[in-house]
PDB file of C-alpha atoms in Angstrom:
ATOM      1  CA  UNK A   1     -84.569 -42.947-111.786  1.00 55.00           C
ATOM      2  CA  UNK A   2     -82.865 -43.754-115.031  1.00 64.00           C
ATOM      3  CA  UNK A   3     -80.482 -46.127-112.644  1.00 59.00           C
ATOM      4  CA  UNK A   4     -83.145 -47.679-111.466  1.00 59.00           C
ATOM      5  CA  UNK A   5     -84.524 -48.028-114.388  1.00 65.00           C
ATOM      6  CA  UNK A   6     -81.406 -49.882-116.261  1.00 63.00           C
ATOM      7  CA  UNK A   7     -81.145 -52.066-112.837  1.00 57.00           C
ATOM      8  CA  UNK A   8     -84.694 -53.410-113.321  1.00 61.00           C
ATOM      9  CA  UNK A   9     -84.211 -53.849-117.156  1.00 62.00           C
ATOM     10  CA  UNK A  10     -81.209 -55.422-117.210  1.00 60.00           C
ATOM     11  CA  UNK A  11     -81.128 -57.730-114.006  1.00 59.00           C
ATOM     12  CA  UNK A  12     -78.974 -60.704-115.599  1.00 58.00           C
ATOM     13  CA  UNK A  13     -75.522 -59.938-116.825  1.00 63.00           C
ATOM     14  CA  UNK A  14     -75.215 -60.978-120.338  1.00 64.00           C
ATOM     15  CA  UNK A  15     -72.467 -62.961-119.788  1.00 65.00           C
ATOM     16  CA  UNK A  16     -74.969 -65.441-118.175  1.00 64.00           C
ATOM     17  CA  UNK A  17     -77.465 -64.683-120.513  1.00 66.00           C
ATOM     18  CA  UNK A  18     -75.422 -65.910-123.360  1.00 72.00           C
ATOM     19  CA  UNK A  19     -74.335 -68.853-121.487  1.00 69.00           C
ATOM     20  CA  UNK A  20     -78.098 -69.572-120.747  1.00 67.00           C
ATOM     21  CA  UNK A  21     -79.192 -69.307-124.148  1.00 69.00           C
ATOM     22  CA  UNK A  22     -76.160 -71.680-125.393  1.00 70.00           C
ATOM     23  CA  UNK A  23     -77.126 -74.199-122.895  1.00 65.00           C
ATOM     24  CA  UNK A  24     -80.657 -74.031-123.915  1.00 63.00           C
ATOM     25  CA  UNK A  25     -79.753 -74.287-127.718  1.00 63.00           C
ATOM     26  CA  UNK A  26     -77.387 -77.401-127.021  1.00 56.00           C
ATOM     27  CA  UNK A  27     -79.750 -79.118-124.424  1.00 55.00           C
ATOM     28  CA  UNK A  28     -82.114 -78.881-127.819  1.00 48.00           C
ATOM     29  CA  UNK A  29     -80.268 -80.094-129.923  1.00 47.00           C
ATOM     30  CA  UNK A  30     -78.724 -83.479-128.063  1.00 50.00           C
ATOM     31  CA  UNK A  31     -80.008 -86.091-126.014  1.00 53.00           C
ATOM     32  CA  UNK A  32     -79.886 -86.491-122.526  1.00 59.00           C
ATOM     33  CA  UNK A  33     -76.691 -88.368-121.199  1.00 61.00           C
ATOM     34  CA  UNK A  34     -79.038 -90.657-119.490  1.00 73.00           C
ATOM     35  CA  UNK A  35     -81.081 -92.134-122.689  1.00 67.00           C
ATOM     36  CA  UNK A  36     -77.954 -92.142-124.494  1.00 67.00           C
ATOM     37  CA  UNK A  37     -76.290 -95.026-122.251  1.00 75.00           C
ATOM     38  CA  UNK A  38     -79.462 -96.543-122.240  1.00 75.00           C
ATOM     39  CA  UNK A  39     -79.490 -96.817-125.926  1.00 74.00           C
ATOM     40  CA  UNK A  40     -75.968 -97.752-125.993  1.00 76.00           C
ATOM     41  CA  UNK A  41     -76.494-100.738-123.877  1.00 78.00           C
ATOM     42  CA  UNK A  42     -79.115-101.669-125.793  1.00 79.00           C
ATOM     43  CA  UNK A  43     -77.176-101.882-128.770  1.00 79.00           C
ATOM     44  CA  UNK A  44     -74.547-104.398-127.093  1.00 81.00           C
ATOM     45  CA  UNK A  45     -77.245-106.150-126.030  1.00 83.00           C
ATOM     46  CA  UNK A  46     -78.144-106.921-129.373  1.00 81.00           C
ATOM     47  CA  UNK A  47     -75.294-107.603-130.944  1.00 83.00           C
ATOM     48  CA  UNK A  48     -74.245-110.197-128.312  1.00 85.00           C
ATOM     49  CA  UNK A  49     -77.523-111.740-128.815  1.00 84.00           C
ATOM     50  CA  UNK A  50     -76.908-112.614-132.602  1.00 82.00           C
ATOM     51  CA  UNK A  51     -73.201-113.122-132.160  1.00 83.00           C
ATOM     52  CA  UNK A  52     -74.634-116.008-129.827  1.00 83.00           C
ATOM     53  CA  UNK A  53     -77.644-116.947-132.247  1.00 82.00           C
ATOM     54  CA  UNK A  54     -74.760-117.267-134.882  1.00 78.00           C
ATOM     55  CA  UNK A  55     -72.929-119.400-132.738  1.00 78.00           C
ATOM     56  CA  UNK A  56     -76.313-121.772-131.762  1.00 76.00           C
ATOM     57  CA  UNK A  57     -77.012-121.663-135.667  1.00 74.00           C
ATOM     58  CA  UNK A  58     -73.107-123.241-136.681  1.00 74.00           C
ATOM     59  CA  UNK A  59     -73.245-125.798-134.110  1.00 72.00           C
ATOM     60  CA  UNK A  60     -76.266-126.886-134.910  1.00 73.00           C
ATOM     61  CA  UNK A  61     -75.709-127.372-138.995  1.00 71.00           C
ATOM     62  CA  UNK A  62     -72.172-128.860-137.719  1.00 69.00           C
ATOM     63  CA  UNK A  63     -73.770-131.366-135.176  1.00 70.00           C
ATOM     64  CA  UNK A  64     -74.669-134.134-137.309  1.00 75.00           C
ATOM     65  CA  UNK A  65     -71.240-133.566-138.990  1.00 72.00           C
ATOM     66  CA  UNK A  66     -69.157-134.305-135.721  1.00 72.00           C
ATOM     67  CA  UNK A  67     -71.504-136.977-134.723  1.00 78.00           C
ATOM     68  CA  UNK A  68     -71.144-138.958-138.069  1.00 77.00           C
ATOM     69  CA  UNK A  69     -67.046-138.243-137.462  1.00 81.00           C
ATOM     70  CA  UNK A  70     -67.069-139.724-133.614  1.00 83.00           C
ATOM     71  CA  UNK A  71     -69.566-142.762-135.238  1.00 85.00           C
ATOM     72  CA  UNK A  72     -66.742-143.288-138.104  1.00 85.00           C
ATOM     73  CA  UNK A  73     -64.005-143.089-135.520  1.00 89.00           C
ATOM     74  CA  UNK A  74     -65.426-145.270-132.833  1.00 88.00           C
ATOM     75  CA  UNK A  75     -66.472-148.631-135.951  1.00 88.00           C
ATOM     76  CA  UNK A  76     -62.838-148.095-136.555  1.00 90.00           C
ATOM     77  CA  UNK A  77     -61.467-148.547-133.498  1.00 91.00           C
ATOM     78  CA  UNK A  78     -63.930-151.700-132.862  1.00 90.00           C
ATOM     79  CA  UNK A  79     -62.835-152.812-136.235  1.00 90.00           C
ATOM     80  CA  UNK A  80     -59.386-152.872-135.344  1.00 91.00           C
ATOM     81  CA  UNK A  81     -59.993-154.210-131.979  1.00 91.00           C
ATOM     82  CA  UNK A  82     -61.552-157.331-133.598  1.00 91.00           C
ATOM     83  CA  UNK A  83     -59.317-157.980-135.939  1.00 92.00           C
ATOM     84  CA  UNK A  84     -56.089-157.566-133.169  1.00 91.00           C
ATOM     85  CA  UNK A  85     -58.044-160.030-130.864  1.00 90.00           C
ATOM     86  CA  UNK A  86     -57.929-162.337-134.157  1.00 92.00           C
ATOM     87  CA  UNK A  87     -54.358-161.968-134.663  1.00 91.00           C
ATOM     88  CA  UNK A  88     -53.610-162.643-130.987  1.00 86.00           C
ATOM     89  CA  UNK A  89     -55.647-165.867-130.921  1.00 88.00           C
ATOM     90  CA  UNK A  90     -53.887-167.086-134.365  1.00 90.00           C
ATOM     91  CA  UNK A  91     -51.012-166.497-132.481  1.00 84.00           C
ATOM     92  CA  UNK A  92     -52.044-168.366-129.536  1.00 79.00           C
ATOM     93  CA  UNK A  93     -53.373-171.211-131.936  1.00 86.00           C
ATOM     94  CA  UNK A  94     -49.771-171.208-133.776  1.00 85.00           C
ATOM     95  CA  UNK A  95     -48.308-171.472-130.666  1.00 74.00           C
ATOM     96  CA  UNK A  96     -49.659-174.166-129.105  1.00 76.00           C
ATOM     97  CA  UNK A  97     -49.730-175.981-132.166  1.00 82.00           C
ATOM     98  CA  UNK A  98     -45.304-175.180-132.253  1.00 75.00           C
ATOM     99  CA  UNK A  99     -45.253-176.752-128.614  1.00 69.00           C
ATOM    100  CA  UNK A 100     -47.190-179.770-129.569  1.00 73.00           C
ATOM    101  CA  UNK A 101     -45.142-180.673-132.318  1.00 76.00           C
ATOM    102  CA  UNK A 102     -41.987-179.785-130.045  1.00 67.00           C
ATOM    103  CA  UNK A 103     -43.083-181.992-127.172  1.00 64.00           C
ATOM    104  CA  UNK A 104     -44.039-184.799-129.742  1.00 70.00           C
ATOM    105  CA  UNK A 105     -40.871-184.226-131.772  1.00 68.00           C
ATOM    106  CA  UNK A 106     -38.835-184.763-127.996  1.00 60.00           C
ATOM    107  CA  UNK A 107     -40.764-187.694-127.308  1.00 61.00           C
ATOM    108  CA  UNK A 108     -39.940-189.781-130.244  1.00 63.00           C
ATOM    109  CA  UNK A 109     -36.326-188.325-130.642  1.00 59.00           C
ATOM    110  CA  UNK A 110     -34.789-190.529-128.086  1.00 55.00           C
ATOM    111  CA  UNK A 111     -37.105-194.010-128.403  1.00 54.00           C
ATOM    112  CA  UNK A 112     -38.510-195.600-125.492  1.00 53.00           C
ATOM    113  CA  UNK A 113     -37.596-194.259-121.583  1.00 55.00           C
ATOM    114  CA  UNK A 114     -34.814-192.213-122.420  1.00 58.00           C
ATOM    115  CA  UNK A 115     -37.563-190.212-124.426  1.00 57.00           C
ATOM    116  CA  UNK A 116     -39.832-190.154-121.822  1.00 60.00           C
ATOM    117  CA  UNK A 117     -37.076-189.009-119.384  1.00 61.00           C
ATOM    118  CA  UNK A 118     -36.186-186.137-121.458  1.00 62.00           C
ATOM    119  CA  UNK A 119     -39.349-185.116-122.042  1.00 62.00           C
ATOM    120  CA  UNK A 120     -40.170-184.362-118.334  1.00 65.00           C
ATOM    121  CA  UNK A 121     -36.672-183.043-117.649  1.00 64.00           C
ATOM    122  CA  UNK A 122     -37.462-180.571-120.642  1.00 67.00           C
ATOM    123  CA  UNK A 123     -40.841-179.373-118.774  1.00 67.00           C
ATOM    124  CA  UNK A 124     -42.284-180.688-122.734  1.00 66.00           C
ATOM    125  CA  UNK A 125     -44.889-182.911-120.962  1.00 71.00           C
ATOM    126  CA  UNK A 126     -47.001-182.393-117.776  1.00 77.00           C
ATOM    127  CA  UNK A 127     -45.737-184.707-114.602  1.00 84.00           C
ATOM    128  CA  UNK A 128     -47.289-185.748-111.481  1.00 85.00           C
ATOM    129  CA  UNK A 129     -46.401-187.818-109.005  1.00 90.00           C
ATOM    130  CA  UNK A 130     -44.302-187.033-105.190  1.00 93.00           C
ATOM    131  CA  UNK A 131     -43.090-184.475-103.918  1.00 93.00           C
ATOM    132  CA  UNK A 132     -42.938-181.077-102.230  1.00 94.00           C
ATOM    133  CA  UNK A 133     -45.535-178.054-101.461  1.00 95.00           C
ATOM    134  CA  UNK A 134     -43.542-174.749-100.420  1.00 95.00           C
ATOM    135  CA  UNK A 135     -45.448-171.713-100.021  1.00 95.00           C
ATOM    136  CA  UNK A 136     -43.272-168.365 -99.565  1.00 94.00           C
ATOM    137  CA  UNK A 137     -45.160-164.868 -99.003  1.00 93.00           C
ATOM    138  CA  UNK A 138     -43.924-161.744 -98.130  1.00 90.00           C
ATOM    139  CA  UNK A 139     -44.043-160.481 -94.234  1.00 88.00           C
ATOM    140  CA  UNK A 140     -47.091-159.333 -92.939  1.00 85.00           C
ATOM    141  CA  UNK A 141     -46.618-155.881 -92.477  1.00 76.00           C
ATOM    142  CA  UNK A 142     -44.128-155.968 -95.575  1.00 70.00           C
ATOM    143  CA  UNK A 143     -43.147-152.615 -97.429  1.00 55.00           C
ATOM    144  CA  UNK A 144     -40.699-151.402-100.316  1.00 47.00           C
ATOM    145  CA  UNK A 145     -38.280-149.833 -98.425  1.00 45.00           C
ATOM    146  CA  UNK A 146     -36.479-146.663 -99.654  1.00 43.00           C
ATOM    147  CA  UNK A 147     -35.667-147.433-102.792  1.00 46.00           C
ATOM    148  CA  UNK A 148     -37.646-150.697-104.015  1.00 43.00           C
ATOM    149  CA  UNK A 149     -34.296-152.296-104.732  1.00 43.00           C
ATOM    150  CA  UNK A 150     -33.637-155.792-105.055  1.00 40.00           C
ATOM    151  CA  UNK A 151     -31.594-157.409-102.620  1.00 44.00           C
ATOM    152  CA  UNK A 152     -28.012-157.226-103.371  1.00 43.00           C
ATOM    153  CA  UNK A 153     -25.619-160.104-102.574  1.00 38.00           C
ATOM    154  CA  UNK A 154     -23.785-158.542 -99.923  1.00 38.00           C
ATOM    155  CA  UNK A 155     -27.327-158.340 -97.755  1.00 40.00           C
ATOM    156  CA  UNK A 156     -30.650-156.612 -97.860  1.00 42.00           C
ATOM    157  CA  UNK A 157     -32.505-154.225 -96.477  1.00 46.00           C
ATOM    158  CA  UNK A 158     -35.330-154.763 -93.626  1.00 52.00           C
ATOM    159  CA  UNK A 159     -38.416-154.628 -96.347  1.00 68.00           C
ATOM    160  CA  UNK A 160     -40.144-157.612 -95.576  1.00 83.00           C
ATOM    161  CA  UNK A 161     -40.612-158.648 -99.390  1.00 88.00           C
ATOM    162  CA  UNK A 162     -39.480-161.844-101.071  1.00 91.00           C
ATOM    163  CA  UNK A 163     -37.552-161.088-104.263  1.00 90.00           C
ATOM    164  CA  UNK A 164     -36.464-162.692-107.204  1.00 91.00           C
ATOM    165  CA  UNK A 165     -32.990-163.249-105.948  1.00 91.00           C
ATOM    166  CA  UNK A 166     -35.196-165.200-102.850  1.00 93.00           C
ATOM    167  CA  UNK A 167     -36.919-167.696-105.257  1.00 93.00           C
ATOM    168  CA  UNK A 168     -33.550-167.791-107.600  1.00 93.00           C
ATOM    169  CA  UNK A 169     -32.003-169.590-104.010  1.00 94.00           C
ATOM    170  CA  UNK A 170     -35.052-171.387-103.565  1.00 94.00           C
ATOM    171  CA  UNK A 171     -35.244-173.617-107.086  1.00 94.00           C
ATOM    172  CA  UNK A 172     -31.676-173.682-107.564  1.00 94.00           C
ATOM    173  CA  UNK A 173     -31.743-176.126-104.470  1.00 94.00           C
ATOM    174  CA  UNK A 174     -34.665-178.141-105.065  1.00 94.00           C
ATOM    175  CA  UNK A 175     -32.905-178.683-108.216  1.00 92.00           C
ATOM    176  CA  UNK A 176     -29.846-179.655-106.199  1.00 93.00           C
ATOM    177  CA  UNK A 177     -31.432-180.910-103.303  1.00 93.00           C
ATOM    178  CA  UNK A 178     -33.161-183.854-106.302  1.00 91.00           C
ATOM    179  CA  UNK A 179     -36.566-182.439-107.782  1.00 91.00           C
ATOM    180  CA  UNK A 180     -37.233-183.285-111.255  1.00 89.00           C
ATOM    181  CA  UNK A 181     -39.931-180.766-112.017  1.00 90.00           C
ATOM    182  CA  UNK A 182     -40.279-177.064-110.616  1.00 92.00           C
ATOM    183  CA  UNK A 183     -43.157-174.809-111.106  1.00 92.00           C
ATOM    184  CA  UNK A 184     -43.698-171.522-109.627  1.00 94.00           C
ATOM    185  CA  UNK A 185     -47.136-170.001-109.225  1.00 93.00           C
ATOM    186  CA  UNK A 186     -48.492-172.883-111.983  1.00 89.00           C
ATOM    187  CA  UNK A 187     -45.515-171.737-114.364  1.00 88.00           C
ATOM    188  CA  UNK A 188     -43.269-174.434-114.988  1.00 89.00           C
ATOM    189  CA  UNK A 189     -39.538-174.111-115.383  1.00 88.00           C
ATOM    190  CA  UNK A 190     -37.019-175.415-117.337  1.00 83.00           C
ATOM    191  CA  UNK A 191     -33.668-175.004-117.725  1.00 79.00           C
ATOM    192  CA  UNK A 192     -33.700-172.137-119.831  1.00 81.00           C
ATOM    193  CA  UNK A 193     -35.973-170.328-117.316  1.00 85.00           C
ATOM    194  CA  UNK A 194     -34.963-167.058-115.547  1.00 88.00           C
ATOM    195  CA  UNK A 195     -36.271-165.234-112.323  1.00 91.00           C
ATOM    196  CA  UNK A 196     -36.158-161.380-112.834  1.00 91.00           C
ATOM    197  CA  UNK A 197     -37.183-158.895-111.023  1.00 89.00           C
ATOM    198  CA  UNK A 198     -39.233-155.681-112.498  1.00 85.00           C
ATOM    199  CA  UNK A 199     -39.085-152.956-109.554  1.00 79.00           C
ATOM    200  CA  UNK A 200     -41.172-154.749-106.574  1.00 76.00           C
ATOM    201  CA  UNK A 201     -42.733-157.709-109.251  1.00 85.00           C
ATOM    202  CA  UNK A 202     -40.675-160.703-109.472  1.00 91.00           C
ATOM    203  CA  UNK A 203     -40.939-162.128-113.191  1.00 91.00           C
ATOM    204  CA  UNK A 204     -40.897-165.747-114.462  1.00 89.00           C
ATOM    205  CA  UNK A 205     -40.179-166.075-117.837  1.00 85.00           C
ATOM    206  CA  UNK A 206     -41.490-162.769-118.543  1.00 85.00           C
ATOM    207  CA  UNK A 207     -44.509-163.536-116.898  1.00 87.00           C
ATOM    208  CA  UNK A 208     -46.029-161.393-113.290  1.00 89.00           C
ATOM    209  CA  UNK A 209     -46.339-163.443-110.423  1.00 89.00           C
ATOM    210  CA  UNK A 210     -48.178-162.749-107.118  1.00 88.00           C
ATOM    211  CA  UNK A 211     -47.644-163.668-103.644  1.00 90.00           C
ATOM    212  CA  UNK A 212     -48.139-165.427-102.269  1.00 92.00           C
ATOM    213  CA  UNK A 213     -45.573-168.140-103.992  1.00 94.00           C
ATOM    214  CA  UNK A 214     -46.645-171.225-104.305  1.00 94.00           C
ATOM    215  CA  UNK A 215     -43.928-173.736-105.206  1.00 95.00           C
ATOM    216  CA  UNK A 216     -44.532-177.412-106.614  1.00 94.00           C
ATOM    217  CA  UNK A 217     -41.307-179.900-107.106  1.00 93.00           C
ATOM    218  CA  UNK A 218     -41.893-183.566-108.231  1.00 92.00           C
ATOM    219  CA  UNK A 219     -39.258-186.001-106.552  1.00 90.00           C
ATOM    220  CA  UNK A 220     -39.041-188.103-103.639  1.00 91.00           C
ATOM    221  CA  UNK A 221     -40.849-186.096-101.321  1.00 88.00           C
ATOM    222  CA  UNK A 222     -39.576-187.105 -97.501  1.00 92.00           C
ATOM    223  CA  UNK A 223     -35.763-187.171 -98.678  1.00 93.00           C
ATOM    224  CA  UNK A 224     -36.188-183.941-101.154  1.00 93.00           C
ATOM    225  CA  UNK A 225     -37.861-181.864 -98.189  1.00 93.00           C
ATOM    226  CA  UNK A 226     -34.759-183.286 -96.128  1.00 94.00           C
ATOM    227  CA  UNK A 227     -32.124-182.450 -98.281  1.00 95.00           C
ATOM    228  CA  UNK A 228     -33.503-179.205 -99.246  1.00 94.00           C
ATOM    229  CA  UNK A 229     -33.919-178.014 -95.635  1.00 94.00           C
ATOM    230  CA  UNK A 230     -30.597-178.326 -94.893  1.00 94.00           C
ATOM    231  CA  UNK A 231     -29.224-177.489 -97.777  1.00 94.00           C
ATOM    232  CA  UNK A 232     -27.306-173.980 -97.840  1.00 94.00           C
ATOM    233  CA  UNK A 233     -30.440-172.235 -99.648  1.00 93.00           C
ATOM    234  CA  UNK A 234     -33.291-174.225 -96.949  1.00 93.00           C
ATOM    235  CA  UNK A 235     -30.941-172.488 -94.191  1.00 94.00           C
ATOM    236  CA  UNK A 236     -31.323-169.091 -96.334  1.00 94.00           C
ATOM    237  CA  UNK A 237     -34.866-169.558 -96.449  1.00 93.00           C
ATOM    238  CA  UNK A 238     -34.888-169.913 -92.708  1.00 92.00           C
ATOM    239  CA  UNK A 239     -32.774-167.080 -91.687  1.00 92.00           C
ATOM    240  CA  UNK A 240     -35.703-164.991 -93.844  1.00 91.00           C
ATOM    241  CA  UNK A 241     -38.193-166.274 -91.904  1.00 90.00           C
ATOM    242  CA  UNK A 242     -36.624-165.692 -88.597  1.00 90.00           C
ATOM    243  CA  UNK A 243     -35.235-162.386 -89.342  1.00 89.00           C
ATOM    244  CA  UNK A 244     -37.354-160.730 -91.601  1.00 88.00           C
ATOM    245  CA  UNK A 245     -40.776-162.023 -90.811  1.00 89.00           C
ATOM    246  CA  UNK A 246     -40.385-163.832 -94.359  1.00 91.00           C
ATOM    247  CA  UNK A 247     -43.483-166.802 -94.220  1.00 93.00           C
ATOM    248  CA  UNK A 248     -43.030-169.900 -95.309  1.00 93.00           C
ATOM    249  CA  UNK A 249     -44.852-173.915 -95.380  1.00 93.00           C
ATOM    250  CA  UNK A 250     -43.193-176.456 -96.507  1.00 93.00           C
ATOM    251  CA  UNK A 251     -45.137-179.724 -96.218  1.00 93.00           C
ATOM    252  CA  UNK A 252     -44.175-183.252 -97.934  1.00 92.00           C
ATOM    253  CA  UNK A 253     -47.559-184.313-100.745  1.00 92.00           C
ATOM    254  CA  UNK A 254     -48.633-187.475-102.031  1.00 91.00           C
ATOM    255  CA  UNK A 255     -49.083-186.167-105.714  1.00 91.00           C
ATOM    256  CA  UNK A 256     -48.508-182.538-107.185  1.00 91.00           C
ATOM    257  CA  UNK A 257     -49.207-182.300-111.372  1.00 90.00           C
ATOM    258  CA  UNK A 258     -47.284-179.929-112.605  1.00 88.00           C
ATOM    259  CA  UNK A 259     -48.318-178.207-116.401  1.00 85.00           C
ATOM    260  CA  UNK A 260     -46.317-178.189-118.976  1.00 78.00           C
ATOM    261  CA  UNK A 261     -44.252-175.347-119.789  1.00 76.00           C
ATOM    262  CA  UNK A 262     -45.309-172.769-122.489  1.00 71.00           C
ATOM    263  CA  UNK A 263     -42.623-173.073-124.748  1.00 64.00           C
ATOM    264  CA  UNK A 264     -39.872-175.469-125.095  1.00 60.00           C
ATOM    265  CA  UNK A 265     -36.989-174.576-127.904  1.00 60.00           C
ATOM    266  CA  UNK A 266     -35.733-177.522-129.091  1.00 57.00           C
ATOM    267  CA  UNK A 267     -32.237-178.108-130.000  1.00 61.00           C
ATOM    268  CA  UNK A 268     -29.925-180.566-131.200  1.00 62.00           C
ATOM    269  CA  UNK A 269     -26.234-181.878-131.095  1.00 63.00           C
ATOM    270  CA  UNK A 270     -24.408-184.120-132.421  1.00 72.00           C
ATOM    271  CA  UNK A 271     -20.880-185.150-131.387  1.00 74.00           C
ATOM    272  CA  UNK A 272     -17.626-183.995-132.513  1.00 74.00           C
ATOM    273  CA  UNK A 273     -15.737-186.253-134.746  1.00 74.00           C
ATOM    274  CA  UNK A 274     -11.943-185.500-134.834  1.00 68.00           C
ATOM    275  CA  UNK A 275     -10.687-185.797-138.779  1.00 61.00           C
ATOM    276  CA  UNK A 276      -7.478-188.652-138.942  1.00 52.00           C
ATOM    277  CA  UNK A 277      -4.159-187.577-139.816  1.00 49.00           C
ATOM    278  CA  UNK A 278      -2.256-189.239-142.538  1.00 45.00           C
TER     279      UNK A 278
END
């Protein structure tokens, strides 16, 4: 009975009892895992929200201070604008004002004809009068090629496109074949004028020209588009036409007026006189 008893008195091992009991006192003491996270996520919650009310609060009190910066920045730039557009028309002013006194100075500098003469072979004055229209354009389905060279002298590639070394051939015979004023595209040339080429662009004087090209020469039109066409460079222009889809018009006209040129340097010269022996 006394078993029994003990059995019935003592049915938990103490062992677990002290386990329970340490559990108990801990599970007292702490919070659950549960409301703990909870709280913790709260907390980040918070202290992103004034990190970002921080952040709202600076940019707003710097605001006005950018703004007034970019306001500053942007008069300045206009400022400068103006005053470079200012410059660039005083230069355009001075300009034509050194090309007027150039043209005038070659007009007077020979008296009479021979003044007037050299004064349109100069390109100082504008001319009209007979003479020849020749259009050239670039084939129809034209492209750069490989490379976008320029044609070299030995021959060119199958591109299609006029280049500068083209229109080089082109004036150089109107001026042989008898024109007495070229212009390109409304430039005129003189004899200080060169044809480049910048990649695919052909440049005249330094200045961009688009096809199509439309050339204007001041002579005696029926025997200048004569001479020119069977000249050595009217036969080049013709084999581009025929082989490379090149276009070109060449028709005689009444009266072409041909501008100016932008700038004429003048120079002088005076002959040599050979110092006698004694």
């Amino acid at each position: 009975m006394s078993l029994l008893t003990n059995v019935m008195d003592h049915s938990l091992d103490d062992g677990y009892a002290e386990a329970a009991a340490r559990k108990e006192s801990e599970g007292a003491g702490g919070l659950p895992k549960t409301l703990r996270a909870k709280l913790g996520l709260a907390g980040g919650l918070v202290l992103a929200a004034l990190v970002v009310t921080v952040g709202a609060a600076q940019a707003r009190i710097s605001a006005p201070v950018v703004a007034k910066e970019r306001e500053e920045l942007v008069d300045r730039v206009d400022a400068e604008t103006k005053a470079a557009d200012e410059l660039e028309r005083t230069v355009d002013r001075l300009r034509d004002d050194v090309s007027a006194r150039q043209r005038e100075a070659l007009r007077h500098s020979g008296g009479g004809g021979q003044a007037d003469l050299v004064s349109v072979l100069s390109g100082a004055v504008q001319v009209h009068g007979p003479g020849i229209k020749l259009v050239v354009n670039d084939a129809k389905e034209a492209s750069t090629g490989g490379d976008g060279d320029p044609r070299e002298t030995s021959g060119f590639s199958d591109t299609g496109r006029v280049r500068d070394r083209d229109m080089q051939k082109v004036v150089n015979g109107l001026w042989a074949s008898g024109a007495e004023a070229v212009s390109i595209n409304g430039q005129r040339l003189t004899a200080l004028s060169a044809i480049r080429a910048a990649g695919d662009a052909i440049l005249v004087d330094n200045k961009p020209l688009v096809p199509p090209y439309t050339v204007l020469a001041v002579g005696d039109g029926k025997n200048l588009s004569t001479r020119f066409q069977n000249s050595a460079d009217g036969v080049y222009l013709s084999v581009l036409q025929e082989n490379y889809g090149i276009r070109t018009a060449l028709s005689v006209q009444d009266d072409v007026r041909l501008p100016a040129a932008p700038s004429v340097i003048v120079r002088t010269a005076e002959p040599r006189t050979e110092k006698g022996t004694s």
